[in-house]
Short mmCIF file of C-alpha atoms in Angstrom, two decimals:
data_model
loop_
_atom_site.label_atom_id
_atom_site.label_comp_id
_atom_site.label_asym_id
_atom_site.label_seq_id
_atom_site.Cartn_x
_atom_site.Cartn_y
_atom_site.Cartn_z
CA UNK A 1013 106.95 60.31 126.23
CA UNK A 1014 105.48 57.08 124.43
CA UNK A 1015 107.49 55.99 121.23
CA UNK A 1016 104.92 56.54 118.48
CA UNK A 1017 104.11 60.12 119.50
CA UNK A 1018 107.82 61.14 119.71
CA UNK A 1019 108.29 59.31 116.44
CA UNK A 1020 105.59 62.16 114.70
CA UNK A 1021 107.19 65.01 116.35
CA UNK A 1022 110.33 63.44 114.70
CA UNK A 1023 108.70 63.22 111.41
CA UNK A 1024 107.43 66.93 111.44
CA UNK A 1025 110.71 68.17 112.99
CA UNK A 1026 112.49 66.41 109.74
CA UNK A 1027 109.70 67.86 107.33
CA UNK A 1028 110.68 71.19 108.43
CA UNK A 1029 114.66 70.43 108.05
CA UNK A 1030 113.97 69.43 104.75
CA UNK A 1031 112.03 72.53 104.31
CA UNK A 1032 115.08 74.64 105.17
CA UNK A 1033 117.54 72.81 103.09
CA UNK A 1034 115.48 73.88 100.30
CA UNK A 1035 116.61 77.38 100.51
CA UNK A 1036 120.06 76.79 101.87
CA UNK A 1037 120.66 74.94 98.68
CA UNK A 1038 118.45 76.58 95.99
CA UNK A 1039 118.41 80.31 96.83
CA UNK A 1040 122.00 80.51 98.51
CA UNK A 1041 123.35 83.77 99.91
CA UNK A 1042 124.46 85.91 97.04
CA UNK A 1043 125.85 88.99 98.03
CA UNK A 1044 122.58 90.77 96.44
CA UNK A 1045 119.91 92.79 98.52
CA UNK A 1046 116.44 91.17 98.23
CA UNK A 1047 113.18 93.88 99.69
CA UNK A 1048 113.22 95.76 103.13
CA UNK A 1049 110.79 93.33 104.35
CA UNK A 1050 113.29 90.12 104.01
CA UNK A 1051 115.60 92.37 105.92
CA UNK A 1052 113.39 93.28 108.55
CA UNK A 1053 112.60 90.11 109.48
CA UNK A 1054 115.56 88.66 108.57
CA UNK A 1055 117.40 90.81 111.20
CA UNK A 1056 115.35 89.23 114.26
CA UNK A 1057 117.86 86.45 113.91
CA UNK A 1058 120.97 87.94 116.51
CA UNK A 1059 117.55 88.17 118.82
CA UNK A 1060 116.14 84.35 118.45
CA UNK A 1061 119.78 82.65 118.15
CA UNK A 1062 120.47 82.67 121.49
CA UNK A 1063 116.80 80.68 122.46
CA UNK A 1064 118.78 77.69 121.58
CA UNK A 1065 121.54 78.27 122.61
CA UNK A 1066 120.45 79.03 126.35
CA UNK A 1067 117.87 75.81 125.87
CA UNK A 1068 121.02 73.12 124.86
CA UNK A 1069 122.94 74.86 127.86
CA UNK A 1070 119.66 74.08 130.05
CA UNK A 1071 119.03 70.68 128.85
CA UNK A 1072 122.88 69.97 130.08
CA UNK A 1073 122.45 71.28 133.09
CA UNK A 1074 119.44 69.20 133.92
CA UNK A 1075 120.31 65.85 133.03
CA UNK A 1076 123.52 66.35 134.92
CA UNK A 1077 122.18 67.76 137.67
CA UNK A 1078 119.27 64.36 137.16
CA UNK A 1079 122.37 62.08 138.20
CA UNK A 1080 121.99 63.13 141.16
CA UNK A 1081 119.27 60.69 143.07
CA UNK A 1082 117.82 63.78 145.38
CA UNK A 1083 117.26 65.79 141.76
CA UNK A 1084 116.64 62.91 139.66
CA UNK A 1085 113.04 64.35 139.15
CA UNK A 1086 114.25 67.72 137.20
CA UNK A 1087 115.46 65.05 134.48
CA UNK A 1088 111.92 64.79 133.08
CA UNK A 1089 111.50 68.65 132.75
CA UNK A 1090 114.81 68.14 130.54
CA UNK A 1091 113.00 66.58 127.67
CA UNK A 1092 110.16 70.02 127.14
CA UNK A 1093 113.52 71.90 127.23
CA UNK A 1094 115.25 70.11 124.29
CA UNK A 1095 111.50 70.47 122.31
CA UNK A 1096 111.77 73.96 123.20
CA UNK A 1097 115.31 74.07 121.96
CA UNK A 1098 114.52 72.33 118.79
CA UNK A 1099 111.74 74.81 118.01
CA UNK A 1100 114.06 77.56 118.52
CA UNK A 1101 116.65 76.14 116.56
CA UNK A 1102 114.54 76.00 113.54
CA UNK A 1103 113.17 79.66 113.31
CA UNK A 1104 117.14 80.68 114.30
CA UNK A 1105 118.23 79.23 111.35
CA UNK A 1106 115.45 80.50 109.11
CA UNK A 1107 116.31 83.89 110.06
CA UNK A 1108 119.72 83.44 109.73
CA UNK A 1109 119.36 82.22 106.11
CA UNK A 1110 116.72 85.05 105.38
CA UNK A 1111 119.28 88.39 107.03
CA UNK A 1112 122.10 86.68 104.75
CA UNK A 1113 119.82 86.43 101.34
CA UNK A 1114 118.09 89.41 101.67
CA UNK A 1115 120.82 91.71 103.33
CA UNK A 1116 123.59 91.49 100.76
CA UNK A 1117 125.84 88.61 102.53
CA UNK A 1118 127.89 86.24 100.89
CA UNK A 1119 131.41 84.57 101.39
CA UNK A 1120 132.39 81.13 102.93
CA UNK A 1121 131.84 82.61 106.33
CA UNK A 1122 129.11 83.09 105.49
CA UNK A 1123 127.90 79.66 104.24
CA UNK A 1124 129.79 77.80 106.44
CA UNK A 1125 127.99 79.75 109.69
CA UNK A 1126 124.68 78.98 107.65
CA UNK A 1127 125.34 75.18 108.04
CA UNK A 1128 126.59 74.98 111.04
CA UNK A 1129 123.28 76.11 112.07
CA UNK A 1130 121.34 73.60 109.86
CA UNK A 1131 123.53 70.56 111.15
CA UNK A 1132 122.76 71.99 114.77
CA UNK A 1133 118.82 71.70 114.02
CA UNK A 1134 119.52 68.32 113.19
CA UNK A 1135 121.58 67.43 115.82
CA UNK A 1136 118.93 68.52 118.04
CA UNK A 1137 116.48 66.61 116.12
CA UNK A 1138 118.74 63.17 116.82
CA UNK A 1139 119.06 63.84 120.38
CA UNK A 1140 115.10 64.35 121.00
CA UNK A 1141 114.84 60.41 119.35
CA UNK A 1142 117.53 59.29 120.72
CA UNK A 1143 116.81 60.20 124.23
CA UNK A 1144 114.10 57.83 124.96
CA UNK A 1145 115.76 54.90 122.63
CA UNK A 1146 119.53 54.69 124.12
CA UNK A 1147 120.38 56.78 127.32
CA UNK A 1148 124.63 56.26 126.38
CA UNK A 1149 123.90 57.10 122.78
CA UNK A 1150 121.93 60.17 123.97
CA UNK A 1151 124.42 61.14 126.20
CA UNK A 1152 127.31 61.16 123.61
CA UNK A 1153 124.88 63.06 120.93
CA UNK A 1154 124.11 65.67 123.32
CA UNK A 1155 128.18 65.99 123.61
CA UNK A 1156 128.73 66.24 120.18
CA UNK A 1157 125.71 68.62 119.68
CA UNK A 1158 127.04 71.01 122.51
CA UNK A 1159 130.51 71.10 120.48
CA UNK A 1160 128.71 72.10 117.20
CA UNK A 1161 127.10 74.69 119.20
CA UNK A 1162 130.19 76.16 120.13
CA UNK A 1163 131.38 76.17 116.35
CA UNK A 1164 128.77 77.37 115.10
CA UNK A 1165 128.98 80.34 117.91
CA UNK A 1166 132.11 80.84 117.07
CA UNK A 1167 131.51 81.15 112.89
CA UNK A 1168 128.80 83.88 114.00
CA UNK A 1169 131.04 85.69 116.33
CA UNK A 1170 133.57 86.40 113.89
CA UNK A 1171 131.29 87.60 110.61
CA UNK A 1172 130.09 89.82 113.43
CA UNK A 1173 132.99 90.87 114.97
CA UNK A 1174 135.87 89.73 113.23
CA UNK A 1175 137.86 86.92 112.53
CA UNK A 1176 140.43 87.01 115.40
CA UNK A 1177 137.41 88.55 117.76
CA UNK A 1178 137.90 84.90 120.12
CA UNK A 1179 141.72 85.01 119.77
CA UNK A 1180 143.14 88.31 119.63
CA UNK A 1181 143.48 88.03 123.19
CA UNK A 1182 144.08 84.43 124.05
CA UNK A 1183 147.10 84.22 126.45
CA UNK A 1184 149.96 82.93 125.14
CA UNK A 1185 150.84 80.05 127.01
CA UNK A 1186 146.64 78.66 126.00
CA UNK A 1187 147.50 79.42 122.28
CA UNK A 1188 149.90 77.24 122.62
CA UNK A 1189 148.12 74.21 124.10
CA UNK A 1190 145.33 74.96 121.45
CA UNK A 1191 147.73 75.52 118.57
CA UNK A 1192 146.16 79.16 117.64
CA UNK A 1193 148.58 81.02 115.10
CA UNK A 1194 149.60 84.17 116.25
CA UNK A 1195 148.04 87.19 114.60
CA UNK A 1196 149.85 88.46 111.77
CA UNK A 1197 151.42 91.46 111.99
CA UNK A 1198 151.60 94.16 109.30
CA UNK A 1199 154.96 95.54 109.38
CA UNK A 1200 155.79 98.88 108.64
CA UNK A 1201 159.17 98.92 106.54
CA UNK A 1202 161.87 100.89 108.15
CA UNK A 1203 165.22 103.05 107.30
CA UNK A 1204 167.82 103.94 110.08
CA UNK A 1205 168.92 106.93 110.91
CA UNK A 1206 170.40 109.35 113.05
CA UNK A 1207 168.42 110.56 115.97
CA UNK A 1208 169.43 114.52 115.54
CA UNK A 1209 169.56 114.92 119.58
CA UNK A 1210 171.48 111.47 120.03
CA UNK A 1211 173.92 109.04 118.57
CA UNK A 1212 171.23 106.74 119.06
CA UNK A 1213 169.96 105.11 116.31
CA UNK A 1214 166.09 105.58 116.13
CA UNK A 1215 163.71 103.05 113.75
CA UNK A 1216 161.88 105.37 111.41
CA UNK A 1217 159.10 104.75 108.65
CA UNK A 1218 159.73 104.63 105.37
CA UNK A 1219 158.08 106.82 102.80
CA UNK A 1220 155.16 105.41 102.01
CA UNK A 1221 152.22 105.58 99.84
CA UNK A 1222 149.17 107.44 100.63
CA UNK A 1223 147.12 104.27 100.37
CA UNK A 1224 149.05 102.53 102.52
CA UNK A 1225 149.22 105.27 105.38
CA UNK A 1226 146.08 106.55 105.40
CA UNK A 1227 143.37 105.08 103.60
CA UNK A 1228 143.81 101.39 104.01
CA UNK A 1229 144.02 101.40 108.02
CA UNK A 1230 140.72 103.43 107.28
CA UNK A 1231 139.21 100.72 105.30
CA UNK A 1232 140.53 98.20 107.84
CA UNK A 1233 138.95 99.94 111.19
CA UNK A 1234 136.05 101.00 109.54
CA UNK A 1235 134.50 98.78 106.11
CA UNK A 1236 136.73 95.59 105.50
CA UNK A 1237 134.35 93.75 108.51
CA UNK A 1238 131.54 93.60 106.55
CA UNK A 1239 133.48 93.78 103.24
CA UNK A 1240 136.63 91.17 103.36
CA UNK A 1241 137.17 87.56 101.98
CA UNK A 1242 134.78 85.86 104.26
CA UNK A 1243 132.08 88.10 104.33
CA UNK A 1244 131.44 89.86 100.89
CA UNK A 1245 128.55 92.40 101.38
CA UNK A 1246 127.48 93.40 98.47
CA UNK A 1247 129.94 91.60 96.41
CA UNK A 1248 132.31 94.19 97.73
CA UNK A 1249 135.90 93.57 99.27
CA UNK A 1250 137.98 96.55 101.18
CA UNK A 1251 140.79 94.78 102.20
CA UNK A 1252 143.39 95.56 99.20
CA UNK A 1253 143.51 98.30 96.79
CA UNK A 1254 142.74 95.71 93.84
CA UNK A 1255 139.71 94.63 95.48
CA UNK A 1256 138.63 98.52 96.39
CA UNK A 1257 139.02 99.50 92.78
CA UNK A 1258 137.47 96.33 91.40
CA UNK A 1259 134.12 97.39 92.93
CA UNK A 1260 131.34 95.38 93.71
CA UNK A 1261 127.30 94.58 92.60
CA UNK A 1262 126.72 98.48 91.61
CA UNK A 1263 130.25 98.21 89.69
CA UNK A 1264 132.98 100.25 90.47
CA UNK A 1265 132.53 102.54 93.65
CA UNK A 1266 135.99 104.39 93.24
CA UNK A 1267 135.95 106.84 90.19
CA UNK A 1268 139.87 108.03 90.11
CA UNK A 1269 140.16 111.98 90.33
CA UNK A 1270 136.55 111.85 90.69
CA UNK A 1271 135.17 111.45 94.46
CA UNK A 1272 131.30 113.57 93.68
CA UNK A 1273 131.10 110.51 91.37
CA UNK A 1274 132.21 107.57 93.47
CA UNK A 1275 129.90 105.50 94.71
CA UNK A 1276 132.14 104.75 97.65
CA UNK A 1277 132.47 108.39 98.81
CA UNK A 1278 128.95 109.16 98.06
CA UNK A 1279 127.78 106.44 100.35
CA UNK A 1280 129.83 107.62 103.34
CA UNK A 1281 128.78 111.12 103.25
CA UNK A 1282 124.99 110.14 103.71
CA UNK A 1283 122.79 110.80 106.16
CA UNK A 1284 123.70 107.88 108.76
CA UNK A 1285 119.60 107.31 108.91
CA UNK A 1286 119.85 106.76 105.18
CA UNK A 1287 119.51 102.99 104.34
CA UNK A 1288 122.33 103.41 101.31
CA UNK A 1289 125.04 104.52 104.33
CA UNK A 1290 128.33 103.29 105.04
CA UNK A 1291 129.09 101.86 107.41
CA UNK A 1292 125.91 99.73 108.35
CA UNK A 1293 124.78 98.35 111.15
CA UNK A 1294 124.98 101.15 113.56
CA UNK A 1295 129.06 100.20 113.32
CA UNK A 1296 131.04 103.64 114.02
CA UNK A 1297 130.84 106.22 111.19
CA UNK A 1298 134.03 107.61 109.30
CA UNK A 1299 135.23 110.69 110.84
CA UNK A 1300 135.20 114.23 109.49
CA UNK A 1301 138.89 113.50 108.77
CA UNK A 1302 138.91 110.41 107.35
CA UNK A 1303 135.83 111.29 104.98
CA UNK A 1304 138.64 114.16 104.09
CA UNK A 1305 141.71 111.33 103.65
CA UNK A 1306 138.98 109.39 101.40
CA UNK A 1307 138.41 112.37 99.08
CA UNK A 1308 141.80 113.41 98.75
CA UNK A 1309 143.15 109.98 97.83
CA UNK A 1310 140.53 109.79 95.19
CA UNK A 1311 140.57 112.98 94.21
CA UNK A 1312 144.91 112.67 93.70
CA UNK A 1313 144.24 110.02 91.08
CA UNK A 1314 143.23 106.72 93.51
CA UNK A 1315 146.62 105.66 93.30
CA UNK A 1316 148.60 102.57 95.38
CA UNK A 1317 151.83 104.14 94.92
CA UNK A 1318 151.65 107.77 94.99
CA UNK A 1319 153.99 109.03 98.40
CA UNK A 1320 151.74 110.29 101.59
CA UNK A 1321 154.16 113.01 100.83
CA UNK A 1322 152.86 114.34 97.62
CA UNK A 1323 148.98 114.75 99.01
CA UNK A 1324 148.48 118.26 99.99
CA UNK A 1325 146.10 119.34 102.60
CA UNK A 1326 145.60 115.67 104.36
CA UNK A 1327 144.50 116.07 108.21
CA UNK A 1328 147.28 115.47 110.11
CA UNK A 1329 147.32 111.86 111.63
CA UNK A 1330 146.24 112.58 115.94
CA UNK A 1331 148.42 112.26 118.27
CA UNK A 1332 147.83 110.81 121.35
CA UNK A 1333 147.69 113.12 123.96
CA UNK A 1334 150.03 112.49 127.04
CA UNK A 1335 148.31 112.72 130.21
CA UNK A 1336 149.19 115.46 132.56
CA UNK A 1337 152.39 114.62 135.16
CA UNK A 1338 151.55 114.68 138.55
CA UNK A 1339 154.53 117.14 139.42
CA UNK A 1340 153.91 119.02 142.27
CA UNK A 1341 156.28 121.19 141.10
CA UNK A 1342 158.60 121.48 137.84
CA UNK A 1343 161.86 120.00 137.81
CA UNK A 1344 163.69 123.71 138.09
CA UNK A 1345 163.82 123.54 142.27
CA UNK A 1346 166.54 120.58 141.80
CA UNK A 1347 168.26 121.67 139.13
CA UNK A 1348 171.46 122.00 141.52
CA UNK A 1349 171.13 118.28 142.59
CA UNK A 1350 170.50 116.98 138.93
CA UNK A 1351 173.49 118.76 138.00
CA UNK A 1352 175.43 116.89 140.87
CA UNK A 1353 173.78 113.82 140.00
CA UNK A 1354 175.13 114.31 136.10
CA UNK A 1355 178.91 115.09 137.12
CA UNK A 1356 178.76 112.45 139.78
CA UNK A 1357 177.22 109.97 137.29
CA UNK A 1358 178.54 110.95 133.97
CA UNK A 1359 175.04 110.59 133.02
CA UNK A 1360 172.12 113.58 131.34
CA UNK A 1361 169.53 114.42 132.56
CA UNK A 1362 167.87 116.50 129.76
CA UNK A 1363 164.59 118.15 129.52
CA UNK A 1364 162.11 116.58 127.34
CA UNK A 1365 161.05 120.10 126.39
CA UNK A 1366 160.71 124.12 127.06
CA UNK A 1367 157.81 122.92 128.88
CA UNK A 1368 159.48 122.82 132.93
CA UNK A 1369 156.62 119.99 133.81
CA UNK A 1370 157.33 117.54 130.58
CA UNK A 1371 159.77 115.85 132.64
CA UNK A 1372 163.20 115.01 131.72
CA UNK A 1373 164.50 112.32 129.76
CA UNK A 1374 167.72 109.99 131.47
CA UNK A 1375 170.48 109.56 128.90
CA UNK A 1376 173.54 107.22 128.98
CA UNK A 1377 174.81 107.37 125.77
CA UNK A 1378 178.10 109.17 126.48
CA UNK A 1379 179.18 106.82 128.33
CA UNK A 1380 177.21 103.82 129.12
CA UNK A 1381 179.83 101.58 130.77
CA UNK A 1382 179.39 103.96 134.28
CA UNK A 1383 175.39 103.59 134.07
CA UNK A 1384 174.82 100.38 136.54
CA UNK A 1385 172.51 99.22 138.77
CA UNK A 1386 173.70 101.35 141.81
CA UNK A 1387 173.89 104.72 139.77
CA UNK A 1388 170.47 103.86 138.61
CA UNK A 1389 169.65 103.37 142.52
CA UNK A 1390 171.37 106.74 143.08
CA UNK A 1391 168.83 108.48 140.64
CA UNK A 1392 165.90 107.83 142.77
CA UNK A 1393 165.61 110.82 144.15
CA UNK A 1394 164.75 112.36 141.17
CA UNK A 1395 163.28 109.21 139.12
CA UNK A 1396 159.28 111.02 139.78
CA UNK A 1397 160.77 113.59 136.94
CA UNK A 1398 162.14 110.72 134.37
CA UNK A 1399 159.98 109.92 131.60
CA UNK A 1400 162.26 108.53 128.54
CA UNK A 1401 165.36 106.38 129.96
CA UNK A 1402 167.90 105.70 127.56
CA UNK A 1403 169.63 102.74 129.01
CA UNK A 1404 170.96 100.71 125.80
CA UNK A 1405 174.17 99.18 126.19
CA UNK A 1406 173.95 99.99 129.73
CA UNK A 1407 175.26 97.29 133.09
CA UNK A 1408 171.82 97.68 134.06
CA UNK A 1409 170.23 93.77 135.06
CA UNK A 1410 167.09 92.69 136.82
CA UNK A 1411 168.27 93.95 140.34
CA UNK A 1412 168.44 97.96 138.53
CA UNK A 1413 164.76 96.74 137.14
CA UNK A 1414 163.25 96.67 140.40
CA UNK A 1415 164.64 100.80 141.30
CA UNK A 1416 163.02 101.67 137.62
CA UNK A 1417 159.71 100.30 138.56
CA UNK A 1418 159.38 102.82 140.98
CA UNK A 1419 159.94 105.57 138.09
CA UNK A 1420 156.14 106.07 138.02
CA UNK A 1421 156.10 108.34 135.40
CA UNK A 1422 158.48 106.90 132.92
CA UNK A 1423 156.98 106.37 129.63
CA UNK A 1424 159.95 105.06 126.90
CA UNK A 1425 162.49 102.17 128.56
CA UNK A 1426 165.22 101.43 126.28
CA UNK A 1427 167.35 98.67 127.59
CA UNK A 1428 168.54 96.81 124.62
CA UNK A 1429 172.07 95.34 124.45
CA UNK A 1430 172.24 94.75 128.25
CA UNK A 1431 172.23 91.87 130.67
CA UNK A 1432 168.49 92.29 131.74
CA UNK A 1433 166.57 88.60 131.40
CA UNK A 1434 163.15 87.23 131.40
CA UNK A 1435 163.44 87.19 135.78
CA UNK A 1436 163.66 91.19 135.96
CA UNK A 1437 161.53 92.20 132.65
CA UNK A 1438 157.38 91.22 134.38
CA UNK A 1439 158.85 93.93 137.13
CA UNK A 1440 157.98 96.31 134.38
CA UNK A 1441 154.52 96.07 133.95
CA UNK A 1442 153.80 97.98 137.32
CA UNK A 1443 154.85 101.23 135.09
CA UNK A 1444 151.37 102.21 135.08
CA UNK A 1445 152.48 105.08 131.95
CA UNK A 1446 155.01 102.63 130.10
CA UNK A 1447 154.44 103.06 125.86
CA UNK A 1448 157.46 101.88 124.59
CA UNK A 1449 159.98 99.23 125.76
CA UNK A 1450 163.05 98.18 123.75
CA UNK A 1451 164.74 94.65 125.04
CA UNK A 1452 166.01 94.18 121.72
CA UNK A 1453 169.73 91.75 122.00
CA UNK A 1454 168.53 90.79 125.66
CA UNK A 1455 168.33 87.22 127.10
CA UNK A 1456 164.31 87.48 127.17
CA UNK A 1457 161.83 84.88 126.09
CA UNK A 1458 157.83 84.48 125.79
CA UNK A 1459 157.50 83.57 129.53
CA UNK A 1460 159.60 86.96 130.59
CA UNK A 1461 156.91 89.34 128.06
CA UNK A 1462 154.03 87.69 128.88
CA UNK A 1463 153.08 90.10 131.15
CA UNK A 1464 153.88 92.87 128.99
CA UNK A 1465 151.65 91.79 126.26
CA UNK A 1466 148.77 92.24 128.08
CA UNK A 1467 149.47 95.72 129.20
CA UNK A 1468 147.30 98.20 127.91
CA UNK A 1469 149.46 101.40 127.96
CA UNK A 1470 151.77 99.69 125.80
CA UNK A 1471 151.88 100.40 122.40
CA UNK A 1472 155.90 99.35 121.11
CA UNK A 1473 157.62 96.60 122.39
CA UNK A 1474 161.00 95.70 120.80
CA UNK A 1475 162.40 91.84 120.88
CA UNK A 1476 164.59 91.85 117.93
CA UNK A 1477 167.61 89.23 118.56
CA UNK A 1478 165.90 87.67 121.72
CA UNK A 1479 165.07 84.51 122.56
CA UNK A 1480 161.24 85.10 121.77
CA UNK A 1481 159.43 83.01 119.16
CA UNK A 1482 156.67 85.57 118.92
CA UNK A 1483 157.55 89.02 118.40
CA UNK A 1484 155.43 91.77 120.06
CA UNK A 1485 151.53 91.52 118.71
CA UNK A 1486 150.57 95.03 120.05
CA UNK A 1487 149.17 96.95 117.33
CA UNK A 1488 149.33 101.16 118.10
CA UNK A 1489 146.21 100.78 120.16
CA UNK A 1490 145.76 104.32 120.27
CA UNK A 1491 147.68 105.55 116.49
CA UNK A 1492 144.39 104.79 114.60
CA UNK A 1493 143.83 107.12 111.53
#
């Protein structure tokens, strides 16, 4: 393309940049709803953001594949792309400025997602002129522009899902090299006491407040991703009680011992076709029972500190169900060998309850000093019917791992306090039904869990006094409220 011409397209393509920055600057996103209409339109922008997106990714792929001498001809088709992309880029942030005026948005987010996608129109903008003045300088634009893409991508990834939505799942060893924080844990303060069947000492909650238990986790799963720090939708933050009972643009949406009068409650028993319904977005509505922890909290008084204890008539949190054993048959045919095994042993083998096909939980606490590596190879022949071993303080080490991998159905492994290290611990993760795993006091680092931390089924892990720099970032995937 001649200079002159380009230099006009550059001219209108700046006209309508400065058009944009208009609104970006004068009518900023301000947590108010402005008309349907705005919205409507508005919300075309998820559709039209990924035009240039796929266009930058295009115009890449072109000019490198142009180096090339038998493809140097697909170079020219390269330059129509980036117009295309530049187009694209435009409208995309138009309608990205126009959902977050007119739909309630506001937060730094927000506004930081919004410029990202301005500076990206004009980084496109630089690398149409620059392409026909200064192939090097073109190159290194196009670079830079593809690395703004990706931030920019990234800002709109997490107002839509989340903030950790790119990271929650980053291995360990790459969070590393990139310097990603961990995720923060909430801990859940605990008490120690007794267990009434063992000496063993069990973690247990502490009381805690009804807020705490049950309606902030609902606020957390359910409202604070449109309604947090970042993203303020309608001036309105769920993620702390102060924030809840501060409200937002309709004032305050929590009337204490009121819920037929809070605007909060109100919203979240509407019709979900309603256009005033929580949550928005086709995001997944609250549940019968956590509509029913909502209106009790605010119905007790909307207080931080008043005990789960003291609520009356609260749905009882679910429990997971535990899938079916595949016994053939209950554990009652060998009871004459698990009794031999138990005197031969000095080990119990108790049932985990009346029911014949719960299975039966392996128990060392009596004395713990016989429990080794070859008793534990000795239990074999019934380790199809162990689900719970408690091997704490145990000789158990990596060589006993390898005979409880092939306890298939084993669902709780304690094995703190013994001489098990990061070698034996990956062996582990072939427990297709593992939950729980306590290494706490064992020689263990990051590298001997890292397999653990990505397995699914596993909801505790335990790595108090180890050598591990990270404690366990699994989060009770399936003990949501």
């Amino acid at each position: 393309m001649l200079l002159r011409p380009r230099l006009v397209l550059f001219g209108i393509g700046a006209a309508f940049l400065l058009i944009l920055l208009w609104p970006l600057l004068h009518a900023s996103p301000d947590g108010l709803e402005h008309g349907d209409l705005n919205q409507f339109v508005g919300r075309f922008h998820p559709l039209v953001v990924h035009l240039p997106i796929a266009f930058l990714l295009l115009v890449l792929l072109l000019e490198c594949a142009g180096l090339v001498r038998r493809w140097n001809h697909v170079r020219e088709s390269a330059e129509f792309v980036l117009v295309l992309a530049l187009i694209s880029a435009f409208v995309a942030v138009f309608l990205g400025w126009l959902l977050a005026w007119s739909g309630g948005y506001e937060g730094k987010l927000v506004t930081s997602h919004m410029w990202g996608g301005f500076s990206l129109a004009v980084a496109v903008l630089l690398c149409f002129v620059l392409r026909a003045w200064d192939k090097g300088v073109y190159g290194a634009a196009l670079f830079a522009t593809l690395v703004l893409l990706v931030w920019t991508s990234d800002q709109g990834g997490k107002l839509t899902h989340g903030e950790t939505f790119m990271t929650r799942h980053m291995p360990g060893k790459l969070r590393t090299l990139l310097r990603v924080p961990p995720i923060p844990k909430k801990v859940q303060p605990t008490i120690e006491a007794a267990s009434v069947t063992s000496t063993r000492l069990l973690a247990i909650p502490a009381p805690a407040a009804f807020f705490d238990a049950r309606v902030a986790p609902i606020f957390e799963n359910k409202c604070s991703n449109c309604h947090n720090a970042e993203k303020r939708k309608g001036k309105l933050r769920l993620d702390s009680f102060e924030n809840v009972m501060r409200g937002g643009k309709d004032g305050v949406v929590v009337k204490a011992g009121d819920p037929k009068h809070s605007e909060l409650f109100r919203r979240i028993n509407l019709p979900p076709d309603d256009k005033d319904f929580m949550p928005t977005d086709g995001k997944p509505p609250l549940t019968a029972s956590e509509v029913k922890v909502i209106e009790l909290w605010i119905a007790s008084g909307a207080s931080s500190s008043l005990p789960a204890t003291e609520v009356r008539g609260a749905p009882p949190l679910p429990v997971s169900e535990l899938p079916a054993l595949p016994f053939a048959s209950d554990y009652r045919p060998k009871l004459p060998l698990i009794v031999s095994l138990e005197q031969e042993l000095g080990v119990r083998l108790v049932p985990r309850s009346r029911n014949p096909k719960d299975g039966l939980i392996l128990r060392t606490v009596s004395a713990p000093e016989r429990c080794d590596d070859v008793a534990l190879a000795r239990l074999k022949v019934v380790g199809s019917l162990i689900v719970d071993a408690e091997l704490a303080r145990t000789k158990i080490t990596d060589a006993g791992l390898k005979t409880l991998a092939t306890f298939f159905n084993l669902r709780g492994v304690d094995l703190a306090h013994t001489p098990v290290t990061s070698a034996g611990v990956p062996i582990l993760a072939r427990l297709s039904r593992l939950e729980s795993l306590n290494l706490t006091a064992t020689a263990v680092d990051d590298a001997g869990v890292a397999a653990l931390r990505r397995k699914q089924t596993l909801k505790r892990l335990y790595l108090f006094e180890t050598k591990c720099t990270v404690y366990s970032e699994l989060e009770s995937r399936d003990e949501k409220p």
